[in-house]
XYZ file of N, CA and C in Angstrom:
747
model
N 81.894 -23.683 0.122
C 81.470 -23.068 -1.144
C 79.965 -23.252 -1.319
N 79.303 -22.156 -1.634
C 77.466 -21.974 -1.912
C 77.335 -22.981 -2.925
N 76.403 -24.162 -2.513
C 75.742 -24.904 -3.570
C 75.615 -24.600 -5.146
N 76.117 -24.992 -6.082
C 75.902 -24.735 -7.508
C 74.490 -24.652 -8.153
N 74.165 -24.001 -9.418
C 72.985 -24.470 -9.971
C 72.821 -26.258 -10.424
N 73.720 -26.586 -10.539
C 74.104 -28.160 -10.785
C 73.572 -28.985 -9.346
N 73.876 -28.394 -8.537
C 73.300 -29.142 -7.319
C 71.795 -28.648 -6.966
N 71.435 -27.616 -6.629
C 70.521 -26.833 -6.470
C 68.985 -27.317 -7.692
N 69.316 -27.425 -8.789
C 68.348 -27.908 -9.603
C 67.874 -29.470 -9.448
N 68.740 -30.270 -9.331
C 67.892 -32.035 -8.940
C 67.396 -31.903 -7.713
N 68.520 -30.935 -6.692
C 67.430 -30.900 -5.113
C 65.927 -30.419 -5.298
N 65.589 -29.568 -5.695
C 64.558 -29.164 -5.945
C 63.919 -29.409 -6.785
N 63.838 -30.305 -7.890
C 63.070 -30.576 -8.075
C 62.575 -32.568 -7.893
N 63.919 -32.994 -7.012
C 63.032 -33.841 -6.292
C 62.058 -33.731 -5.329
N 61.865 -32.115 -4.905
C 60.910 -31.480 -3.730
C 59.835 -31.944 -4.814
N 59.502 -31.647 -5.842
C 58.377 -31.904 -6.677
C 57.855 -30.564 -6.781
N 58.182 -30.059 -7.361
C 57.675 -28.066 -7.265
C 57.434 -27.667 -8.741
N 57.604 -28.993 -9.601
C 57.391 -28.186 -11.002
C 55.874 -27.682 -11.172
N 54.675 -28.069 -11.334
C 53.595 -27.207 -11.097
C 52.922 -26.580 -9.853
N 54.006 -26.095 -9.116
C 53.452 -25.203 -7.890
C 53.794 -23.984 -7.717
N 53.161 -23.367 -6.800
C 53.337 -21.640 -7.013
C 54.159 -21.986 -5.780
N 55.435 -21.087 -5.745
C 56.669 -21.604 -4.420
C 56.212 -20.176 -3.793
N 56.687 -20.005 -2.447
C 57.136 -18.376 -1.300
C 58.583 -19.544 -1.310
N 59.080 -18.458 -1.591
C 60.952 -18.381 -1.169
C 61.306 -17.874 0.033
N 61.582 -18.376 1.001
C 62.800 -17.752 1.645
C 63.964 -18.502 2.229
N 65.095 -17.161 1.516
C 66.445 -18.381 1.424
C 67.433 -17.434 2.496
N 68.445 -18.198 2.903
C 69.266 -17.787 3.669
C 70.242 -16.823 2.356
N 70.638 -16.087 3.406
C 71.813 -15.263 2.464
C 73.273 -15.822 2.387
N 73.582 -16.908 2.690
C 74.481 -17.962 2.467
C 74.711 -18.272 1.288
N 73.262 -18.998 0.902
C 73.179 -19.699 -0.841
C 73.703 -18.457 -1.732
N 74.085 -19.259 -2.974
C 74.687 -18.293 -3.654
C 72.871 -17.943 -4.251
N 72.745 -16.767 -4.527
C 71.707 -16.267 -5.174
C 71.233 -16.460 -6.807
N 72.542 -16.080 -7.235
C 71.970 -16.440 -8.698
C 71.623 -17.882 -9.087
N 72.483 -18.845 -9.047
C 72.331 -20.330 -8.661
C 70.734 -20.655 -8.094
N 70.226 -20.191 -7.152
C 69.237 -20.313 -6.355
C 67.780 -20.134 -7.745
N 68.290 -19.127 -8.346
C 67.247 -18.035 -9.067
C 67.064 -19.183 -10.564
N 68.787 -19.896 -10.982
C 68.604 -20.322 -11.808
C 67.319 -21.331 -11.933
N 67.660 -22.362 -11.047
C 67.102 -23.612 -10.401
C 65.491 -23.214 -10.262
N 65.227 -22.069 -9.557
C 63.689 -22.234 -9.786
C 63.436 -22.064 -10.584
N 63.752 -21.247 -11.492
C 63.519 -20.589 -13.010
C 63.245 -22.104 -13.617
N 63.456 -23.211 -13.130
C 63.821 -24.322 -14.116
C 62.577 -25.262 -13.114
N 62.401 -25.265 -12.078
C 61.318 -26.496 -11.558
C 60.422 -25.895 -10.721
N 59.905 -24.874 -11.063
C 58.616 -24.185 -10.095
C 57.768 -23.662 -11.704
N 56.363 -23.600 -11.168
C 55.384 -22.741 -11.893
C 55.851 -21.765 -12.141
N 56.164 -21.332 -10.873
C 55.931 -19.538 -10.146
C 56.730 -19.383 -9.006
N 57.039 -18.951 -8.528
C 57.737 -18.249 -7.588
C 57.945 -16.704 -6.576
N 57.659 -16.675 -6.013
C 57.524 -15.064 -4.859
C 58.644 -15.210 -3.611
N 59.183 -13.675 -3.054
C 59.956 -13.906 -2.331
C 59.629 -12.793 -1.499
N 59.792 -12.420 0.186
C 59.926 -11.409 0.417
C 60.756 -10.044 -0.071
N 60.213 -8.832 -0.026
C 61.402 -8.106 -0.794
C 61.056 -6.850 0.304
N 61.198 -7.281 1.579
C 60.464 -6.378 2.801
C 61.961 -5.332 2.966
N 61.276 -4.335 3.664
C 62.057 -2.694 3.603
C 61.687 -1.944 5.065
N 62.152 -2.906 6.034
C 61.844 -2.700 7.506
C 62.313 -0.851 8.027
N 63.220 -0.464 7.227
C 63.215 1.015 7.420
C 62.289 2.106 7.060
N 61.540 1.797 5.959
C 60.233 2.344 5.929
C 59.540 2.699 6.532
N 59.418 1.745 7.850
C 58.250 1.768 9.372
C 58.876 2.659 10.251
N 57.790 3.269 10.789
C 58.080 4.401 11.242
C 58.258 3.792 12.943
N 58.719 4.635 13.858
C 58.755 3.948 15.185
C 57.369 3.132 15.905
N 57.493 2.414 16.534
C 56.458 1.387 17.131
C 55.497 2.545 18.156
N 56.027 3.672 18.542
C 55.214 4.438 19.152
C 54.375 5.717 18.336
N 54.653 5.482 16.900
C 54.328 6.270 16.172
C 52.691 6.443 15.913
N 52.342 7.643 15.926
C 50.731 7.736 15.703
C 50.806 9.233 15.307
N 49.856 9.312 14.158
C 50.186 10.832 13.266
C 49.751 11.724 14.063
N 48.235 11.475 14.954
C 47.706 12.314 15.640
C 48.771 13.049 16.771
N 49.467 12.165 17.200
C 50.409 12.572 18.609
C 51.676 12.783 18.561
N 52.030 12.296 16.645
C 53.470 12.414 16.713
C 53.946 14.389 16.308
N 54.427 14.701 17.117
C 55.118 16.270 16.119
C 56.200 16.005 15.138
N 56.778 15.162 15.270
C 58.600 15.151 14.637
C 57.896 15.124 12.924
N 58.922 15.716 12.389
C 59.167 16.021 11.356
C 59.390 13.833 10.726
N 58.389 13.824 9.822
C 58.349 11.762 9.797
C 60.037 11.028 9.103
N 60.373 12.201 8.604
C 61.585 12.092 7.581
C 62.527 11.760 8.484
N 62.869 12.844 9.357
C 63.958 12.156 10.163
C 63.502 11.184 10.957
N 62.581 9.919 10.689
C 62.200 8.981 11.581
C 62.321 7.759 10.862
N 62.007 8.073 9.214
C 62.122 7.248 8.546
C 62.486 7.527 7.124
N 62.627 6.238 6.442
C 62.883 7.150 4.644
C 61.795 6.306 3.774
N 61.217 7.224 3.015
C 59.843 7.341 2.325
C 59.982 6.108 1.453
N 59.291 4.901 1.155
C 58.814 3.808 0.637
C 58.536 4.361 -0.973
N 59.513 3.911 -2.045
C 58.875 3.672 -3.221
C 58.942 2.304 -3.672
N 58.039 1.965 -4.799
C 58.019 0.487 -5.321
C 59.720 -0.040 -5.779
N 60.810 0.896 -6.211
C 62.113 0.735 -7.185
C 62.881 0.862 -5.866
N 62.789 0.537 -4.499
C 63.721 0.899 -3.415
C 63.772 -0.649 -3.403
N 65.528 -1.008 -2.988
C 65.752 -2.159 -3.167
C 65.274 -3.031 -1.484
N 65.563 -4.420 -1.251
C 64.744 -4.883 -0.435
C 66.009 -4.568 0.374
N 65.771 -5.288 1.770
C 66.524 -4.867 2.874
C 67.992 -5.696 3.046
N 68.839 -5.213 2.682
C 70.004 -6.166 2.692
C 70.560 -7.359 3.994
N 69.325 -7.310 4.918
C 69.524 -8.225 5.767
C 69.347 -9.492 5.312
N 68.438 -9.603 4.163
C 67.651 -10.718 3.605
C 68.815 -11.318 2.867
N 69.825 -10.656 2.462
C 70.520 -11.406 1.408
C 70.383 -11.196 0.046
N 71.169 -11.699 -0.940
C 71.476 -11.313 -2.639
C 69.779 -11.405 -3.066
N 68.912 -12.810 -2.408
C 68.529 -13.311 -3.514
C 66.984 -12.256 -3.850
N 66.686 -12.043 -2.783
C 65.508 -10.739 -2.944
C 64.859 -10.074 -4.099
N 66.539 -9.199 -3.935
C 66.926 -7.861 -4.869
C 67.512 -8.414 -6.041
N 67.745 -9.708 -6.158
C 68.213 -10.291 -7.384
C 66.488 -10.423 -8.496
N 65.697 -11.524 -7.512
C 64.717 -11.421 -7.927
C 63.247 -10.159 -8.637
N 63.635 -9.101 -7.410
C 62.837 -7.734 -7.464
C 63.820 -7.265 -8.846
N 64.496 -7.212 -8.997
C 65.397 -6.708 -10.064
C 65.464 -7.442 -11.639
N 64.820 -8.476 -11.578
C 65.333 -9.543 -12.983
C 63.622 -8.938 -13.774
N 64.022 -9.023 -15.570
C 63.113 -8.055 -16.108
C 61.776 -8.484 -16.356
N 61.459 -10.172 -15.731
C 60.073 -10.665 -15.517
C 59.525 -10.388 -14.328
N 60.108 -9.920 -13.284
C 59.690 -9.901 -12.064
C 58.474 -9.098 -11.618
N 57.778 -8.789 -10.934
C 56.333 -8.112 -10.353
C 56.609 -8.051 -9.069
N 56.559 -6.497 -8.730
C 56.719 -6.590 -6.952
C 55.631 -6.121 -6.735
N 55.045 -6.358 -5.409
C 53.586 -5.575 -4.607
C 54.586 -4.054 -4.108
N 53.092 -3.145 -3.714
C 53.484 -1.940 -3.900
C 53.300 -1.519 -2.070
N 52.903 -2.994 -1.029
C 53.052 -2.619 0.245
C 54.316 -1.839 0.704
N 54.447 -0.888 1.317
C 55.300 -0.484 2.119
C 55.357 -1.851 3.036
N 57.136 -1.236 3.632
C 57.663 -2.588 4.477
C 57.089 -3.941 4.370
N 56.172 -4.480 3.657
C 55.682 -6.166 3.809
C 55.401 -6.604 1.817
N 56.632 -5.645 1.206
C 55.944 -6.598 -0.247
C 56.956 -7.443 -0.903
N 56.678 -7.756 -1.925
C 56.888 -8.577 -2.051
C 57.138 -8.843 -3.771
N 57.886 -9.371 -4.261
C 58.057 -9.866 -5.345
C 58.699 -11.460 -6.575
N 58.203 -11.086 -7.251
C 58.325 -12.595 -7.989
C 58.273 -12.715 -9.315
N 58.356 -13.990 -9.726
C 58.065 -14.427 -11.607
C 57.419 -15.339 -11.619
N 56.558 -14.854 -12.261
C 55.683 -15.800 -12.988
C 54.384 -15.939 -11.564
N 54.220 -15.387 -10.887
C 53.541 -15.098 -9.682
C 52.659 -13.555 -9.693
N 52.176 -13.222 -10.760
C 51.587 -11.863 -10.827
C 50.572 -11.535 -10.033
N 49.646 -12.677 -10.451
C 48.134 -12.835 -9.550
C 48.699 -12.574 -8.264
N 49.385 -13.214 -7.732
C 49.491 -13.251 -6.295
C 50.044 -11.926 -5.625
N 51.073 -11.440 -6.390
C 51.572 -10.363 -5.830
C 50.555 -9.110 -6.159
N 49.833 -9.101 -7.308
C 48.948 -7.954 -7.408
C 47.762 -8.115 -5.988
N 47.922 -9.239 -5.619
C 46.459 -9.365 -4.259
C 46.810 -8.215 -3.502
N 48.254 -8.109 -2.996
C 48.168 -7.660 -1.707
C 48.375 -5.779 -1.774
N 47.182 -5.676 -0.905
C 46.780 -4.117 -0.637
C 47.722 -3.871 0.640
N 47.262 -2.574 1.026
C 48.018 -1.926 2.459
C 47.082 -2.676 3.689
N 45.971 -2.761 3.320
C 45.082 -3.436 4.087
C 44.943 -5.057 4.609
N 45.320 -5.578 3.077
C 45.493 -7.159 3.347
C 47.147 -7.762 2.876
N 48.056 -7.299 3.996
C 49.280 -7.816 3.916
C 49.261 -9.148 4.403
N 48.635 -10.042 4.030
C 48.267 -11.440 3.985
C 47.966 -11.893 3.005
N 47.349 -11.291 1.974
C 46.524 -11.711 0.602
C 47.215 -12.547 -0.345
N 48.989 -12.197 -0.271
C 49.314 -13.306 -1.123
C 49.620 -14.557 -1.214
N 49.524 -14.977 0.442
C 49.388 -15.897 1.467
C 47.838 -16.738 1.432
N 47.012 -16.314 1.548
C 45.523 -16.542 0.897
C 45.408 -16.793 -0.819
N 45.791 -16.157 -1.419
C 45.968 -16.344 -2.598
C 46.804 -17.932 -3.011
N 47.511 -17.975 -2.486
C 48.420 -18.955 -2.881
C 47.872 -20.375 -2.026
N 46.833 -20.086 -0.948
C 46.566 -21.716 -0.382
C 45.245 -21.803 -1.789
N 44.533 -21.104 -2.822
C 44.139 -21.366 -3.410
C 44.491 -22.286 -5.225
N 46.106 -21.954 -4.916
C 46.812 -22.624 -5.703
C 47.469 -23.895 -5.428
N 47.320 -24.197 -3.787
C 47.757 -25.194 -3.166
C 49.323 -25.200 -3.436
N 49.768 -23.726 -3.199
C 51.646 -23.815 -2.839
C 52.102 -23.924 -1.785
N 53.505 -24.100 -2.025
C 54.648 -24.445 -1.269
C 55.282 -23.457 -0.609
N 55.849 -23.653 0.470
C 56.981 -22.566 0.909
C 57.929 -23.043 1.371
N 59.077 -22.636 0.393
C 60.374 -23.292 1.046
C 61.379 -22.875 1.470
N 61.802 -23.276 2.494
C 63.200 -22.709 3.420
C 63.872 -23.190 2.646
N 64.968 -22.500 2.587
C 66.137 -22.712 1.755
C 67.194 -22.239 3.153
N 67.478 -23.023 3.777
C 69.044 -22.826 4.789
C 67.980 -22.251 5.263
N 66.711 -22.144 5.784
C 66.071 -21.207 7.048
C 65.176 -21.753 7.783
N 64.827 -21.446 9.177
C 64.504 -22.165 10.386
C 62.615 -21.071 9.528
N 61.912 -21.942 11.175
C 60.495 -21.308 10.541
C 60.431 -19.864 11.318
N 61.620 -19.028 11.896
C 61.136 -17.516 12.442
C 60.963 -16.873 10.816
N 61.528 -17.207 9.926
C 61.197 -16.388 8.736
C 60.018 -16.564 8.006
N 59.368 -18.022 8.083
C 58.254 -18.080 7.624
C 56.776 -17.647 7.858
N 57.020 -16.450 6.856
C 55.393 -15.337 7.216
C 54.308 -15.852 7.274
N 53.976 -17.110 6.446
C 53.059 -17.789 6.621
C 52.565 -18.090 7.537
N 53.191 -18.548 8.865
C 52.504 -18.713 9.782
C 51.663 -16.970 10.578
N 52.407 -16.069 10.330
C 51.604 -14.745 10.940
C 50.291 -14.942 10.277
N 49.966 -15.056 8.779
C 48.775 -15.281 8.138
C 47.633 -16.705 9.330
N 48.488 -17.774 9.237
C 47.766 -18.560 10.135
C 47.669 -18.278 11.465
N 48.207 -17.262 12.088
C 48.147 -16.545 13.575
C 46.577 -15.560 13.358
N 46.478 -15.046 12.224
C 45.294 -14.218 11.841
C 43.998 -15.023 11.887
N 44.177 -16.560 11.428
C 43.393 -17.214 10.932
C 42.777 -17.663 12.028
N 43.442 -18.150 13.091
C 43.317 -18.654 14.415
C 42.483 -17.253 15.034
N 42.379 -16.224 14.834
C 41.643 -15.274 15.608
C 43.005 -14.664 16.570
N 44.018 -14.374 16.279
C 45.508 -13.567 17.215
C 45.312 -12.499 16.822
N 45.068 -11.879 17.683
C 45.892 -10.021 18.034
C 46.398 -9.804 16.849
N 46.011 -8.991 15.886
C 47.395 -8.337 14.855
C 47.260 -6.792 15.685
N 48.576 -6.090 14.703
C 48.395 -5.063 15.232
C 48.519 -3.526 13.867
N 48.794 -2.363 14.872
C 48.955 -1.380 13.300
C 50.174 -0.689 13.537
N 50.856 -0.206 12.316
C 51.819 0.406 12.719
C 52.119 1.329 11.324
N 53.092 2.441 11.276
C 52.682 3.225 10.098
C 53.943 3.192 9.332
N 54.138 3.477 7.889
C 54.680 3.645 7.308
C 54.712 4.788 6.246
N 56.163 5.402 5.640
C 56.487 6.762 5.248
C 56.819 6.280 3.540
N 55.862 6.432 2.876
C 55.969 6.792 1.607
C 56.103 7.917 0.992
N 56.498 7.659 -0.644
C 56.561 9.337 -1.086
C 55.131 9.961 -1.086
N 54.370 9.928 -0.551
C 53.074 10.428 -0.595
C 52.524 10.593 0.914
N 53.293 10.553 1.467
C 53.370 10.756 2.849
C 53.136 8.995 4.065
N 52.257 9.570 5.047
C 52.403 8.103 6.021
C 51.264 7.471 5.732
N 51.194 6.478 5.612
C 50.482 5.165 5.579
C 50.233 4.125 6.671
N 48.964 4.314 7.296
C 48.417 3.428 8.446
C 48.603 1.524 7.403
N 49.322 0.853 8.388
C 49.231 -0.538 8.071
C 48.923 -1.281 8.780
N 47.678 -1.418 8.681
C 46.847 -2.835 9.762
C 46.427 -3.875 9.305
N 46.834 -5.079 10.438
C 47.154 -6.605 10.483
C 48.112 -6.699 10.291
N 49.109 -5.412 11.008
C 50.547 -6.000 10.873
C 51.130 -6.834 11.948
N 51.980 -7.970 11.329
C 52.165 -9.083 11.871
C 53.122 -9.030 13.439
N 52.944 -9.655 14.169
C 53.668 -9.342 15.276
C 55.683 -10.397 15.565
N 55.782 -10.674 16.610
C 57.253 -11.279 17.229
C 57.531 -12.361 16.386
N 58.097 -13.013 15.827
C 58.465 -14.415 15.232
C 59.263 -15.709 15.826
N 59.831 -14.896 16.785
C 60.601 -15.577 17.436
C 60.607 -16.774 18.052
N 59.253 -17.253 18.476
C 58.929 -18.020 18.758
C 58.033 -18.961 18.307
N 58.677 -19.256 16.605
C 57.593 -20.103 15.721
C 58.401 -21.560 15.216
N 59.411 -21.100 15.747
C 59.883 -23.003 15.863
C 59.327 -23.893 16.113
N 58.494 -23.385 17.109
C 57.611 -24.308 17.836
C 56.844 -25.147 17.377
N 56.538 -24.937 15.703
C 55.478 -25.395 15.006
C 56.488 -26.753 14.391
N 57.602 -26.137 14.370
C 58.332 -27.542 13.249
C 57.706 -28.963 13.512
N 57.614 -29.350 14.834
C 57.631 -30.689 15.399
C 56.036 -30.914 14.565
N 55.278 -30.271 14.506
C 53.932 -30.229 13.944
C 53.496 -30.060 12.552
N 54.468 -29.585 11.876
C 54.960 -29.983 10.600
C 55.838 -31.232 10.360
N 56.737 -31.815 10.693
C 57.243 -32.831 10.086
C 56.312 -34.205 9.396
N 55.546 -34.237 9.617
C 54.505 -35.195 8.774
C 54.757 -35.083 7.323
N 54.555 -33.730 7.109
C 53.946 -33.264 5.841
C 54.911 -32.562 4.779
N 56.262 -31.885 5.862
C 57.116 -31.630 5.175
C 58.467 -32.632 4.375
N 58.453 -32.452 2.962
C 59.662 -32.709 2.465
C 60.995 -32.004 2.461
N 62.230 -32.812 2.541
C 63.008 -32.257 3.102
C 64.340 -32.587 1.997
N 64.913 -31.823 1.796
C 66.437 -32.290 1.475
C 67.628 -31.437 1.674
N 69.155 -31.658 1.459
C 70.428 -31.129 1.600
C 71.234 -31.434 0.743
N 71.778 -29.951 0.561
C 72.663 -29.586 -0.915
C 73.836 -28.988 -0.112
N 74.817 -29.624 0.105
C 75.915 -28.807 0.636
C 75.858 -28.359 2.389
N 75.186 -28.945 2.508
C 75.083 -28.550 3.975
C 74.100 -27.482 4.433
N 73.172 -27.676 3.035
C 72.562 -26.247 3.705
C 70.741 -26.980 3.400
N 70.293 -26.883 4.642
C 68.958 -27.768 4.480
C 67.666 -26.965 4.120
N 66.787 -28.301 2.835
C 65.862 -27.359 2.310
C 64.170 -27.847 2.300
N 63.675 -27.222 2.842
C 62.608 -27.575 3.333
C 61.196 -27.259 2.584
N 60.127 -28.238 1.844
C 58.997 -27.987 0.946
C 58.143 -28.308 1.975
N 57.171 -26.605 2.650
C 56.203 -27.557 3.101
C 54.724 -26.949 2.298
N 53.595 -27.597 2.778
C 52.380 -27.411 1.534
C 52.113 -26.180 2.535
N 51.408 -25.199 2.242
C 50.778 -23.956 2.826
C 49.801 -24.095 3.395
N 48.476 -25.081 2.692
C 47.778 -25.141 3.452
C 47.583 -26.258 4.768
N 48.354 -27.164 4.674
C 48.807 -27.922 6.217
C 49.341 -26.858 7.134
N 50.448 -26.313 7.238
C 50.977 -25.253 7.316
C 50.067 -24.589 8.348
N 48.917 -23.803 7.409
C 48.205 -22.988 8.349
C 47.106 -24.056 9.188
N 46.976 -25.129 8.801
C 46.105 -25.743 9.483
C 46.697 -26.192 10.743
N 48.049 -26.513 10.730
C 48.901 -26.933 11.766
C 48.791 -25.597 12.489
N 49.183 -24.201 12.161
C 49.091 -23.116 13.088
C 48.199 -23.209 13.902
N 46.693 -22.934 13.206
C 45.669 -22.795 13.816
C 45.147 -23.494 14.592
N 45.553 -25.131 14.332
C 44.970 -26.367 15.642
C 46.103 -25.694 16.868
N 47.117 -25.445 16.488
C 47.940 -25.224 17.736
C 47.642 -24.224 18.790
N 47.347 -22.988 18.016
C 47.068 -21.444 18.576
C 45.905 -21.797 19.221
N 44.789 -22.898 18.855
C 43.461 -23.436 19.563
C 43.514 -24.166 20.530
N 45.041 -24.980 20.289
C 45.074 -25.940 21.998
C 45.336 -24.779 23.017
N 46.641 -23.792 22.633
C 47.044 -23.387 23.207
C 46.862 -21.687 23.079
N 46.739 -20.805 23.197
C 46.681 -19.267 22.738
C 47.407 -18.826 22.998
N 48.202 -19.750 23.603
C 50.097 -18.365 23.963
C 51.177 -19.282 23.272
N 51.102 -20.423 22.363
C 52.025 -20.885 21.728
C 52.495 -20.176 20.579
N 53.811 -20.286 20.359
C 54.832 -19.770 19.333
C 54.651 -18.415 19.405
N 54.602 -18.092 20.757
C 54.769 -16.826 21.063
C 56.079 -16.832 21.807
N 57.625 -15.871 21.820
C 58.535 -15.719 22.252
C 58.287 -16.018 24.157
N 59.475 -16.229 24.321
C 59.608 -15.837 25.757
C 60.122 -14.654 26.403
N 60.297 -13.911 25.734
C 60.892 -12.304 26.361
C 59.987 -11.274 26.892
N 60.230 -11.342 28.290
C 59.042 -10.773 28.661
C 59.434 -9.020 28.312
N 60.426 -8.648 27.648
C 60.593 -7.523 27.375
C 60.409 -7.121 25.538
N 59.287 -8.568 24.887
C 58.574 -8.421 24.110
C 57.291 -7.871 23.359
N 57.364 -5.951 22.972
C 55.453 -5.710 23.451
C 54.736 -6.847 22.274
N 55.839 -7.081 21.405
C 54.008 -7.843 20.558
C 53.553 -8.822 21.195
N 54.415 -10.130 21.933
C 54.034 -11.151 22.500
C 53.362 -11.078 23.694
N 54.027 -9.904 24.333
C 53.174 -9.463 25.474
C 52.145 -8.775 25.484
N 51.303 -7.873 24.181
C 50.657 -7.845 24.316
C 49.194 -8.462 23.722
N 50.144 -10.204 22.994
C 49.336 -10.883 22.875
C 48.543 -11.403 24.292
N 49.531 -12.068 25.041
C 49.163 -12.699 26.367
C 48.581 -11.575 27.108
N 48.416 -10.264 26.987
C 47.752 -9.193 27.974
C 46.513 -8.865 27.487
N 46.721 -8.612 26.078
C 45.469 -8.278 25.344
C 43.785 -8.818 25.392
């Protein structure tokens, strides 16, 4: 049975999150509303992904070269399109509740309460900004039941380090939209945990483990790493183009 708000509220706020701006991302396990209660009750602020990966148009897509008609390739990005049901309840719970503020990125936005500043940062241009924004508030990001391939934060600290981003387009009602510094493979960002545990606080509600770490260690840990190494927490699939064409690039 999904952790209660009864459990869910002392876990978190023995993380210590009552004056911090949180990034959420929770497994779709936890019960959602429960989840929503609890921060509502020991965070500043709060933001969550509310990403819409069907939006993006194919990885070989380029307006100049493409003929196809973009519609049958993709379906057009408005701000009221709900987030991607891979993510789970708690998203679209959040994008949906009547304090909430979502960013208006195609495929990479994002929404929250009590988090306005942050979500108004991010343009089509700087799908990082609310990531930057928030090491100026000195927040948190916490896994809730999730390993670090979900944590975007580190793509921001992949930027920071000087990594390859790349571009790729997206289909709004106003037609396609070039999006550059878009983030590449994730797959291989576990790698960082061992390099976080210093700094991260940790606890478990039911079996489902929850993780506070500070943002800006976080990216500082990325970036010493990506500097020892320039092909770390990059996947191993060599039938990967972003990773591969990090290591080729």
């Amino acid at each position: 049975m999904p952790a209660s708000f009864s459990d869910l509220k002392p876990a978190l706020s023995n993380l210590s999150l009552r004056k911090r701006l949180v990034l959420v991302h929770a497994s779709p396990v936890v019960d959602a509303d429960a989840l929503l209660a609890a921060l509502l009750e020991t965070t500043g602020g709060f933001f969550t992904p509310t990403f819409t990966p069907k939006y993006l148009l194919p990885i070989n897509f380029h307006p100049v070269h493409t003929k196809a008609d973009t519609k049958t390739l993709a379906e057009p990005f408005t701000p009221s399109m709900p987030a991607d049901e891979a993510f789970g309840k708690f998203p679209e719970l959040v994008r949906g509740h009547a304090k909430a503020k979502r960013s208006l990125l195609p495929v990479l936005s994002f929404a929250g309460i009590g988090a306005d500043d942050v979500i108004n940062s991010q343009t089509v241009h700087e799908p990082y900004a609310p990531i930057s924004a928030m090491t100026e508030e000195d927040g948190v990001i916490l896994l809730v039941g999730m390993d670090q391939r979900v944590n975007f934060s580190i793509h921001y600290g992949e930027k920071l380090a000087g990594r390859m981003q790349f571009i790729r387009w997206a289909l709004t009602g106003n037609g396609v939209v070039e999006c550059i510094n878009f983030p590449g493979d994730p797959e291989g960002f576990n790698a960082i945990t061992s390099d976080t545990k210093s700094f991260t606080r940790q606890t478990e509600v039911d079996g489902v483990k929850i993780q506070a770490i500070p943002v800006n260690d976080l990216l500082r840990a990325v970036i010493n790493k990506i500097h020892e190494d320039a092909y770390s927490l990059l996947c191993g699939r060599p039938d990967c183009e972003w990773c591969e064409a990090v290591r080729w690039g």
